[in-house]
Coordinates of C-alpha atoms in Angstrom, one line a residue:
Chain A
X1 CA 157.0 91.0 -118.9
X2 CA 154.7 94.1 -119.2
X3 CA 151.6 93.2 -121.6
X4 CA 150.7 95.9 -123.9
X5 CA 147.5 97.7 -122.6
X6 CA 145.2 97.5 -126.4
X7 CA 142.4 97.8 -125.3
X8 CA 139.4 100.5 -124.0
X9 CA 137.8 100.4 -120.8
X10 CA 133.8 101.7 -120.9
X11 CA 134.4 103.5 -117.8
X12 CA 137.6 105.5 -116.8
X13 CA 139.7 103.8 -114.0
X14 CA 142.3 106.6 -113.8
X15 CA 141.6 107.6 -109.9
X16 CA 142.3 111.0 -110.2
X17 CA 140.2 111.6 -113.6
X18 CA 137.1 114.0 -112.7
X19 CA 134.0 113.5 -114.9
X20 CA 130.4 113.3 -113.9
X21 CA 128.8 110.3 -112.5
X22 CA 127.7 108.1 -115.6
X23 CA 125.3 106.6 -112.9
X24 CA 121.7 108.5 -112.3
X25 CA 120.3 107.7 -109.0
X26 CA 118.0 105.7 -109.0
X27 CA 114.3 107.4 -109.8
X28 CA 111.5 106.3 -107.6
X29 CA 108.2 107.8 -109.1
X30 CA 105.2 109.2 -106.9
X31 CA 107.7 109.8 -104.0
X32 CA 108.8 113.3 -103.6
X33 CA 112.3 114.5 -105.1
X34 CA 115.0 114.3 -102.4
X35 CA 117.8 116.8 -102.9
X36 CA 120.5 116.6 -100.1
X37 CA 122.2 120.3 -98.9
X38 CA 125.9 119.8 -97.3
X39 CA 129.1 121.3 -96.5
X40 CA 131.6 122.6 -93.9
X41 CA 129.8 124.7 -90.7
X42 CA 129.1 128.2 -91.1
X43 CA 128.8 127.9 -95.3
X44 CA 125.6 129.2 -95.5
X45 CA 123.3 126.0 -95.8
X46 CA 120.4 127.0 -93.3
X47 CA 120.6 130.4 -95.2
X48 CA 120.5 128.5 -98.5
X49 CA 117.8 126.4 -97.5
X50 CA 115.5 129.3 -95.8
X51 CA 116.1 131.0 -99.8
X52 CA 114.8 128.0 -101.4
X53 CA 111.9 127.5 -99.6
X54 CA 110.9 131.5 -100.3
X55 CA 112.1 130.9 -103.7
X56 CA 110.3 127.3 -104.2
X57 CA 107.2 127.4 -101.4
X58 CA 104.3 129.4 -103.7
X59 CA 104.8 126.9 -106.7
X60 CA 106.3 123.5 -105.2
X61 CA 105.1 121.2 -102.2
X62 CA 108.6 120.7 -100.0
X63 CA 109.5 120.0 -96.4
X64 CA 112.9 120.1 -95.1
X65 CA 115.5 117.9 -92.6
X66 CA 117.9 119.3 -90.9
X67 CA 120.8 117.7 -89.3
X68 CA 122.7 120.2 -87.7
X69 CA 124.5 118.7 -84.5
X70 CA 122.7 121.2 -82.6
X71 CA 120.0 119.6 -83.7
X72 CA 117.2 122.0 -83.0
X73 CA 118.8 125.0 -83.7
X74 CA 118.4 125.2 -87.9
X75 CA 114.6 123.8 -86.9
X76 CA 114.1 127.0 -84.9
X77 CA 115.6 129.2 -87.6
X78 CA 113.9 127.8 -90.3
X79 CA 110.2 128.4 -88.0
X80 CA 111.4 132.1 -86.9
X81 CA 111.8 132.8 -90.7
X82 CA 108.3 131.9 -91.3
X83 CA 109.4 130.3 -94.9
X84 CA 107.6 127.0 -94.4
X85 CA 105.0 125.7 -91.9
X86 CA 106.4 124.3 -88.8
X87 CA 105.0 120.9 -89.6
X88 CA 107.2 120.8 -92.7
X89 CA 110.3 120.7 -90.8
X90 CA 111.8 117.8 -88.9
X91 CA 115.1 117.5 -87.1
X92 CA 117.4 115.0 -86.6
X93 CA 119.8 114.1 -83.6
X94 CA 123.4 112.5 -85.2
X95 CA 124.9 111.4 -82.0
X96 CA 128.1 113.8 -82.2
X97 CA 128.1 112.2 -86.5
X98 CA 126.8 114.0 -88.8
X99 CA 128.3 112.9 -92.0
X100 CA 127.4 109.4 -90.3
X101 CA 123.5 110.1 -90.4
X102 CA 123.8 111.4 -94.1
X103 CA 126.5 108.8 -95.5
X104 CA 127.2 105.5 -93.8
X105 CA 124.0 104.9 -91.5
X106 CA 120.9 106.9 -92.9
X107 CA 117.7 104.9 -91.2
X108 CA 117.2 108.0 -88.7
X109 CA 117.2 110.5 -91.7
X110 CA 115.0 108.1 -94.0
X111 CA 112.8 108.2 -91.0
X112 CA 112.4 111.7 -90.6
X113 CA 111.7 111.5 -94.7
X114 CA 108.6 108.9 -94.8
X115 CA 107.4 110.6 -91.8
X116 CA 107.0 113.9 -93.5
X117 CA 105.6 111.6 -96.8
X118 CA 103.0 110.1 -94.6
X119 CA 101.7 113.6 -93.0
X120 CA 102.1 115.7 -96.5
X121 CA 100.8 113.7 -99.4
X122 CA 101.6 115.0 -102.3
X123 CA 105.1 116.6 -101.7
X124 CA 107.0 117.0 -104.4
X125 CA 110.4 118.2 -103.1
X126 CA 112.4 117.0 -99.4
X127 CA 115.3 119.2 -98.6
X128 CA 117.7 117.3 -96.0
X129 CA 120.4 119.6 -94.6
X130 CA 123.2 118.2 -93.3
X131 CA 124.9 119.1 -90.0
X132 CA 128.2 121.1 -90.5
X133 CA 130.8 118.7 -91.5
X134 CA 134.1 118.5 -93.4
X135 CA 135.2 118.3 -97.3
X136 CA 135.0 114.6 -96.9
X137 CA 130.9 114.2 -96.3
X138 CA 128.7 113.2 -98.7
X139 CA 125.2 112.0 -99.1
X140 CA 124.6 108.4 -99.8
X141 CA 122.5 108.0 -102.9
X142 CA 120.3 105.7 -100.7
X143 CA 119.4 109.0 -98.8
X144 CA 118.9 111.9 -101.4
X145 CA 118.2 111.8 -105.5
X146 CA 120.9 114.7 -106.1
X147 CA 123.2 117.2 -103.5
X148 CA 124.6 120.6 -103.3
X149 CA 127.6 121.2 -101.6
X150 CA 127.7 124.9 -99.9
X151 CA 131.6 126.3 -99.4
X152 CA 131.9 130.0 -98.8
X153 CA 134.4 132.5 -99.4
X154 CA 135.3 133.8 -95.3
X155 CA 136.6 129.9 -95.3
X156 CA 139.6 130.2 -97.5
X157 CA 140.2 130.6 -101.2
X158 CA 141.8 127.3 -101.1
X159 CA 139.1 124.8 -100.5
X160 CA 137.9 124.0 -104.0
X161 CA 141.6 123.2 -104.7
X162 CA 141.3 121.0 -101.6
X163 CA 139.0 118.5 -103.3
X164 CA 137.3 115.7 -101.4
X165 CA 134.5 114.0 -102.5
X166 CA 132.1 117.0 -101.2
X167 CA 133.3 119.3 -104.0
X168 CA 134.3 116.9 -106.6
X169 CA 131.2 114.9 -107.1
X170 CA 128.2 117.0 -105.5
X171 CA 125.7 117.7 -108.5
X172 CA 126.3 121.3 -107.7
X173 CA 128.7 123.2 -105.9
X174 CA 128.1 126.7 -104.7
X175 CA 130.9 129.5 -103.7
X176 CA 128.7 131.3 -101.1
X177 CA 128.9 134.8 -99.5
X178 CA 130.6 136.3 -102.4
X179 CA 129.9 139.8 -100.8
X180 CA 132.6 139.3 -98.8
X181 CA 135.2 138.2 -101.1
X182 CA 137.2 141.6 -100.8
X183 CA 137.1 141.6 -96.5
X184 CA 138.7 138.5 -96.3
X185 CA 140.9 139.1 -99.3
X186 CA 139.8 135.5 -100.8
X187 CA 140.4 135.5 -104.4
X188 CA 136.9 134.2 -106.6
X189 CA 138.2 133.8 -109.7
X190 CA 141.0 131.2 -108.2
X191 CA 138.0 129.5 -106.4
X192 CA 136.0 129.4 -109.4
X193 CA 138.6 128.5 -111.4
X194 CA 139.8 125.4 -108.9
X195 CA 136.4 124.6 -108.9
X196 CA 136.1 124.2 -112.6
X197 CA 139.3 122.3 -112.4
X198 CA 138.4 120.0 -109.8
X199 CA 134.6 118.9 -110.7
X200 CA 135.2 118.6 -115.0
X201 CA 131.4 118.9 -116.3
X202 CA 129.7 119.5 -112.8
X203 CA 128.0 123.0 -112.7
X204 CA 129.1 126.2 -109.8
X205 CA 127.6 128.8 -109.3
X206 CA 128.7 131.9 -107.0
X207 CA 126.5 133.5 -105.4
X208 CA 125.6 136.1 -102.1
X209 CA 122.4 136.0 -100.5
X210 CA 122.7 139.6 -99.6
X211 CA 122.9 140.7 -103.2
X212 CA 120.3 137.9 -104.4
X213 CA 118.6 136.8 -101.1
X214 CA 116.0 134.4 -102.8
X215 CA 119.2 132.3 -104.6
X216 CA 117.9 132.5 -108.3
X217 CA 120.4 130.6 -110.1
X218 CA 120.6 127.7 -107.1
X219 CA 116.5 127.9 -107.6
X220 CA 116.5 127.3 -111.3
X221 CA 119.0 124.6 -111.0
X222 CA 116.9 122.9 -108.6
X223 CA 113.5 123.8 -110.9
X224 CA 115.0 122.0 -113.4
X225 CA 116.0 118.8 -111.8
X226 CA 112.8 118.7 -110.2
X227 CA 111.3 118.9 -114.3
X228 CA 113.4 116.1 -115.4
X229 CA 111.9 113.8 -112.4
X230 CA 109.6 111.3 -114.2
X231 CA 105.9 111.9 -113.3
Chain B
X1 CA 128.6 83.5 -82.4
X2 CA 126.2 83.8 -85.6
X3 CA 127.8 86.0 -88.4
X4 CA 124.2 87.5 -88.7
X5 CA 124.5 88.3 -84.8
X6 CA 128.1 89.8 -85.7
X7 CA 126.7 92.1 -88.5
X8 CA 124.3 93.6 -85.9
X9 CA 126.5 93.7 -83.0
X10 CA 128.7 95.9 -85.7
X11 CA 129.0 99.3 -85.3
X12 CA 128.8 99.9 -88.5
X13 CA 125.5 97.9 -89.1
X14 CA 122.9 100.7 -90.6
X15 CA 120.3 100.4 -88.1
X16 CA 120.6 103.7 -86.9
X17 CA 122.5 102.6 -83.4
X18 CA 125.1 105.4 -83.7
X19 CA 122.5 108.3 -82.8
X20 CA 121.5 106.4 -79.5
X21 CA 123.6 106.7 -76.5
X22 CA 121.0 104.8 -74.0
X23 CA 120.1 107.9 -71.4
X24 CA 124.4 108.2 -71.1
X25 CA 123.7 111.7 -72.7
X26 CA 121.4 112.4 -69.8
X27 CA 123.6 111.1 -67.4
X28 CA 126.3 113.2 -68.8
X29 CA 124.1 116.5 -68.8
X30 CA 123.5 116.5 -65.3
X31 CA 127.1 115.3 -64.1
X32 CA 126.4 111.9 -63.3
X33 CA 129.0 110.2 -65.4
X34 CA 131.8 112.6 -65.9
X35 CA 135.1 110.1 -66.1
X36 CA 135.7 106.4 -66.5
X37 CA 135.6 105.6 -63.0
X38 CA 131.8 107.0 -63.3
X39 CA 131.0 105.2 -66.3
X40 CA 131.5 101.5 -65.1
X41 CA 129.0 101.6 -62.7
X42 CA 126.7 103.0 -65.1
X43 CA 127.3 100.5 -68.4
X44 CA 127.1 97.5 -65.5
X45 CA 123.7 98.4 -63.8
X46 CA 122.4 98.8 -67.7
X47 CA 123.8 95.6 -69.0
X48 CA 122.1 93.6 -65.6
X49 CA 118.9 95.7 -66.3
X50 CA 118.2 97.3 -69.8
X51 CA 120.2 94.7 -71.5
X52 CA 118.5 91.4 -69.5
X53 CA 115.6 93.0 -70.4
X54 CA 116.8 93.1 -74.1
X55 CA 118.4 90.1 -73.8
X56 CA 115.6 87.7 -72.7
X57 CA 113.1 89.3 -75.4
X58 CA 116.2 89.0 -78.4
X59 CA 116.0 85.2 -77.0
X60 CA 112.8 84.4 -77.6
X61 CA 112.5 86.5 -81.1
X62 CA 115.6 84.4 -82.3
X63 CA 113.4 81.2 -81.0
X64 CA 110.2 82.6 -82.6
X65 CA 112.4 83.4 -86.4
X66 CA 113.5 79.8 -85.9
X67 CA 110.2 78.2 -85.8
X68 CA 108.9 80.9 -88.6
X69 CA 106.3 82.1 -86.1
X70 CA 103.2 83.4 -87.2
X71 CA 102.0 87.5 -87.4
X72 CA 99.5 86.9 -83.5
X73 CA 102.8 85.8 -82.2
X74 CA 105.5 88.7 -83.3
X75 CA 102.0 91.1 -82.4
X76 CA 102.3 89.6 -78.9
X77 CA 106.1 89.4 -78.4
X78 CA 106.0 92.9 -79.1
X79 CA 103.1 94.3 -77.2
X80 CA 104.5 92.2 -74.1
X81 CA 108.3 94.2 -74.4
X82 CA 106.2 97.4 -74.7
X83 CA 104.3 96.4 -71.2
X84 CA 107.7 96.1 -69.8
X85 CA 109.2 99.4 -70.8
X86 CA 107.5 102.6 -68.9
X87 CA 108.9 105.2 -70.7
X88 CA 107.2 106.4 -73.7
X89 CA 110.8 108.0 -75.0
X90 CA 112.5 104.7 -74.3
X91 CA 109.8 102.6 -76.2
X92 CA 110.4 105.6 -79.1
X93 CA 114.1 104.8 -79.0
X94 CA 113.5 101.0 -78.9
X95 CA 111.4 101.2 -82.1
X96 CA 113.5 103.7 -84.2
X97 CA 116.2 100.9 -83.9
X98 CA 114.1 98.3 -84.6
X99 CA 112.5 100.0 -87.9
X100 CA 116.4 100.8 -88.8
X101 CA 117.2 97.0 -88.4
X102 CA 114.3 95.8 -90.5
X103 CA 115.0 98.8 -93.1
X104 CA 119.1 97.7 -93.0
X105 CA 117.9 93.7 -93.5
X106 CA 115.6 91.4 -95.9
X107 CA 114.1 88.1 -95.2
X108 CA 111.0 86.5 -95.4
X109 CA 110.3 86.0 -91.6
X110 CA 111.1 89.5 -91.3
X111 CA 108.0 90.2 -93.5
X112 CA 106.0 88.5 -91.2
X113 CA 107.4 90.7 -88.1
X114 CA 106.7 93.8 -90.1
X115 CA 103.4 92.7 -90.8
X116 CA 102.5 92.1 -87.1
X117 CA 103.9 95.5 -86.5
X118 CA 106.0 97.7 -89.0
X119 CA 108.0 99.9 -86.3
X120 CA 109.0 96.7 -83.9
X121 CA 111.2 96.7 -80.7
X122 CA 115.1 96.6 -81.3
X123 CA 115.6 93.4 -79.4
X124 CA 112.9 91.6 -81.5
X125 CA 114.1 92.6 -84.4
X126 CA 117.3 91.8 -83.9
X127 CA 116.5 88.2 -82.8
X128 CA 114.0 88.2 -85.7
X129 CA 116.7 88.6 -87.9
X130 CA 119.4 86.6 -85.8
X131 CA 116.3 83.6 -85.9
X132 CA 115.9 83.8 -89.3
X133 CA 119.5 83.4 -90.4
X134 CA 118.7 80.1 -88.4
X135 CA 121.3 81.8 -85.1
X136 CA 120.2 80.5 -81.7
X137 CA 118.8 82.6 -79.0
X138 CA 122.0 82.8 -77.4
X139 CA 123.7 85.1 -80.6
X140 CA 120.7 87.1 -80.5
X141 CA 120.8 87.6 -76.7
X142 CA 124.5 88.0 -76.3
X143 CA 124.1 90.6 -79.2
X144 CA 121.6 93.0 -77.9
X145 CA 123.3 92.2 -74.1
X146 CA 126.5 94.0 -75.9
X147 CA 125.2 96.5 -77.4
X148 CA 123.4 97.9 -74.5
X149 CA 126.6 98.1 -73.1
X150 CA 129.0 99.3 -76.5
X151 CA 126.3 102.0 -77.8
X152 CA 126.5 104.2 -74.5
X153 CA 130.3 103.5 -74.3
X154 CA 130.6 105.0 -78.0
X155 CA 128.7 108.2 -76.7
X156 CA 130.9 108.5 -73.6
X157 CA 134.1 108.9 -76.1
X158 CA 131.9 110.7 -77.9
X159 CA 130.5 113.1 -75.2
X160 CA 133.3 113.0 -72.7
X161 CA 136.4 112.8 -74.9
X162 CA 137.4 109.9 -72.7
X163 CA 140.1 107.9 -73.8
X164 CA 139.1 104.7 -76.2
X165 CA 141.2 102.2 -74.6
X166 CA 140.0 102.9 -71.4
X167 CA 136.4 102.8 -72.2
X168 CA 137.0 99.9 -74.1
X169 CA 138.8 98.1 -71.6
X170 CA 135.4 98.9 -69.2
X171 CA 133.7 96.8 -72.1
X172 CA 135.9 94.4 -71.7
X173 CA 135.7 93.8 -68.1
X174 CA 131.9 92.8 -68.6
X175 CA 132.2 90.6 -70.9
X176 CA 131.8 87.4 -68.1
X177 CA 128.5 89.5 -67.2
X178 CA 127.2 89.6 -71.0
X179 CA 127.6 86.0 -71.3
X180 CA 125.5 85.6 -67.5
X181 CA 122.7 88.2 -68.9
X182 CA 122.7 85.7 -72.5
X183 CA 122.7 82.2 -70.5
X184 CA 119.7 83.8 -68.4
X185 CA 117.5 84.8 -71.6
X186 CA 118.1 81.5 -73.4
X187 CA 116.5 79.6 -70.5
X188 CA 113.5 81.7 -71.2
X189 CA 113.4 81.5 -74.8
X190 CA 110.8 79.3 -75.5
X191 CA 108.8 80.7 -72.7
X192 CA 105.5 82.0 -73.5
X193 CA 105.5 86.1 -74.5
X194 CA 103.5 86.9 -71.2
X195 CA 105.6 85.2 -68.9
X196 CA 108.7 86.4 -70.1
X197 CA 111.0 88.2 -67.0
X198 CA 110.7 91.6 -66.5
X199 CA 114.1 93.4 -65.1
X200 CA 113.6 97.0 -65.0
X201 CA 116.0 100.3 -64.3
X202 CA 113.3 102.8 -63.0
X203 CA 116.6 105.6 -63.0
X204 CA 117.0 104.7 -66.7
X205 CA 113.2 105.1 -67.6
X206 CA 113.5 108.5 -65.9
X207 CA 116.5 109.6 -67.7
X208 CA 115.4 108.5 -71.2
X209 CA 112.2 110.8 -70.1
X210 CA 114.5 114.0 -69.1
X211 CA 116.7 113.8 -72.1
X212 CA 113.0 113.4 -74.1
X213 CA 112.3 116.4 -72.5
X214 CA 115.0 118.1 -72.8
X215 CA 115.8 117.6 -76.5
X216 CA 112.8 119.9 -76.9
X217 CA 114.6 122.9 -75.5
X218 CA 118.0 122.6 -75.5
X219 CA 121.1 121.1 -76.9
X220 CA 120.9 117.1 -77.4
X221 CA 123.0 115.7 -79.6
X222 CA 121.6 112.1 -79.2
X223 CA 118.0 110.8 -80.3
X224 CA 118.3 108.8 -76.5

């Protein structure tokens, strides 16, 4: 016999419910802020990343990670931009994995992170891009203090409404290469609409880094995380 | 078998194994191992040579966590494994692993290794940690004699897209030969550090080196 449900739950335990984490990762003062920067291949991350370090590099101390299966190839982009100082950047070899090096075994990428601690003292912000992966990749929380996840428009109007943990729980989630919205006849108001949809509370933002190439809004956001960091 | 040595010998242990394929990628890269048939030959000649090696020091690390061995003796354990393997790239590899073990596990014995040296050798760590679960040199060496076989078998599917059951059953096959390489290494476990055996694989030295080097200019998707 079915017992009548009285009473309230402190947390919501309806699976498909979307809300945003009630739990803050966990703070570690006088270490550097480490903001994880994912999604599928071609997104726009590298670009993203190169924005926030012309954006960021004159007022805060950051280094970056990169993961990209080709492992040197974001590296060497990141140098030939000339947006941060070669010894600022380390890369990381996933075997063939990389939601594995960012999710389910980080030691390598933690690694790469105390090593650039130990030669920069005083960094305040570690960037860790992922390699190109799929909807399903995530950063552990053992790994980075808060993520982006990077979808663009050229790869479908649908994948906002295809979910996965990437765009439903990310801390941000940014429609990328707006500019072409119209050549690949993907509609932005359904994606930002899905988006909406799928993440509840948790902030988008669209943007095109030909229009805007230094990525204001995706720089503030990041500003501001970095301001609520306990000294 | 230990259930400390089975949560090491896992694939999913968070050491940071899954980025190593054990100079496989090398192999691969220059046509060396291109089917099954190539890649038995290869995972046997590194089980009876990188993974003795690895065996025999796992051994005695697992003897030394037993007997809560002191800082000098981790310091010399490890300094005798790094006189035993040449190449600077492999001794890299060696001690990324061995960092990601300590990072992945906690125990007080383990404090002690890391004091002695905070970046050890994979095979000491994981007999550090297989010691200080009170495991016997045999589920440390049997561990690390697997793994040096199952890590470049992973990268192979990986690499070649060959087909899982086959590579698996090339795992399988060596199974009598993992237990041979453990039985050797727990005769020596109590041996002194110095006079510990020393198999070597001079072609794997100089792959590890190559893919070192070439990781630096072209496409590598492993760390070794």
């Amino acid at each position: 016999m079915p017992v009548e449900h009285t009473h309230t739950h402190p947390v919501n335990f309806d699976p498909t419910a979307t809300e945003p984490d009630p739990h803050a990762a966990a703070t570690h003062a006088g270490r550097a802020f480490r903001l994880g920067i994912g999604g599928p291949v071609g997104s726009g991350k590298t670009a993203l990343v190169a924005a926030l370090c012309r954006a960021l590099g004159g007022q805060v101390e950051l280094a970056v990670v990169t993961n990209d299966i080709y492992t040197t190839e974001d590296a060497d982009f990141l140098r030939g931009a000339g947006v941060l100082d070669a010894t600022r950047i380390e890369a990381v070899q996933t075997g063939c994995c990389p939601h594995t090096a960012i999710r389910d075994d980080i030691s390598a990428n933690l690694d790469a992170v105390e090593h650039l601690e130990q030669h920069h003292p005083g960094l305040e912000l570690i960037i860790v891009e992922s390699g190109g992966d799929n909807l399903t990749a995530v950063f552990s929380r053992g790994l980075v203090d808060a993520q982006i996840f990077v979808v663009d428009v050229a790869g479908g109007d649908k994948v906002p409404r295809k979910g996965g943990p990437g765009v439903t729980t990310a801390d941000l989630l940014v429609i990328n290469k707006i500019d072409l919205a119209e050549q690949v006849r993907a509609d932005l108001g359904v994606m930002v609409t899905d988006a909406h949809r799928m993440r509840g509370e948790l902030p988008v933002i669209t943007q095109s880094l030909v229009r805007t190439p230094d990525a204001p809004e995706v720089a503030a956001w990041v500003r501001d995380r970095l301001a609520a960091q306990p000294a | 078998m230990h259930a400390a040595a089975l949560m090491l010998a896992d694939s999913r242990f968070p050491g940071g194994g899954h980025a190593h394929s054990g100079g496989l990628e090398e192999a691969v890269a220059r046509g060396l191992v291109h089917s099954e048939s190539d890649l038995a030959p290869f995972l046997a000649g590194r089980l009876r040579t990188a993974g003795e090696l690895a065996a025999v020091f796992a051994g005695a690390a697992a003897h030394a966590g037993r007997r809560d061995a002191g800082v000098d003796h981790w310091r010399l354990l490890d300094a005798e494994l790094d006189a035993r393997t040449p190449s600077p790239a492999q001794r890299t590899a060696s001690r990324a692993q061995g960092r990601g073990t300590l990072r992945a596990v906690s125990h007080l014995v383990l404090d002690t290794l890391a004091a002695a040296t905070p970046r050890p050798h994979h095979p000491i760590a994981v007999g550090a940690v297989v010691g200080a679960s009170e495991g016997a040199p045999a589920d440390a060496a049997l561990t690390v004699a697997y793994l040096a076989v199952s890590g470049p078998a992973s990268a192979a599917v990986r690499l070649l897209g060959l087909d899982p059951f086959a590579v698996n059953a090339l795992v399988m096959r060596l199974i009598p030969v993992m237990h041979t390489v453990a039985e050797y290494a727990v005769r020596h476990a109590g041996t002194d550090p110095a006079d510990l055996p020393a198999p070597a694989a001079v072609g794997l030295d100089l792959l590890a080196e190559a893919h070192d080097r070439h990781s630096q200019k072209e496409v590598r998707l492993f760390a070794s």
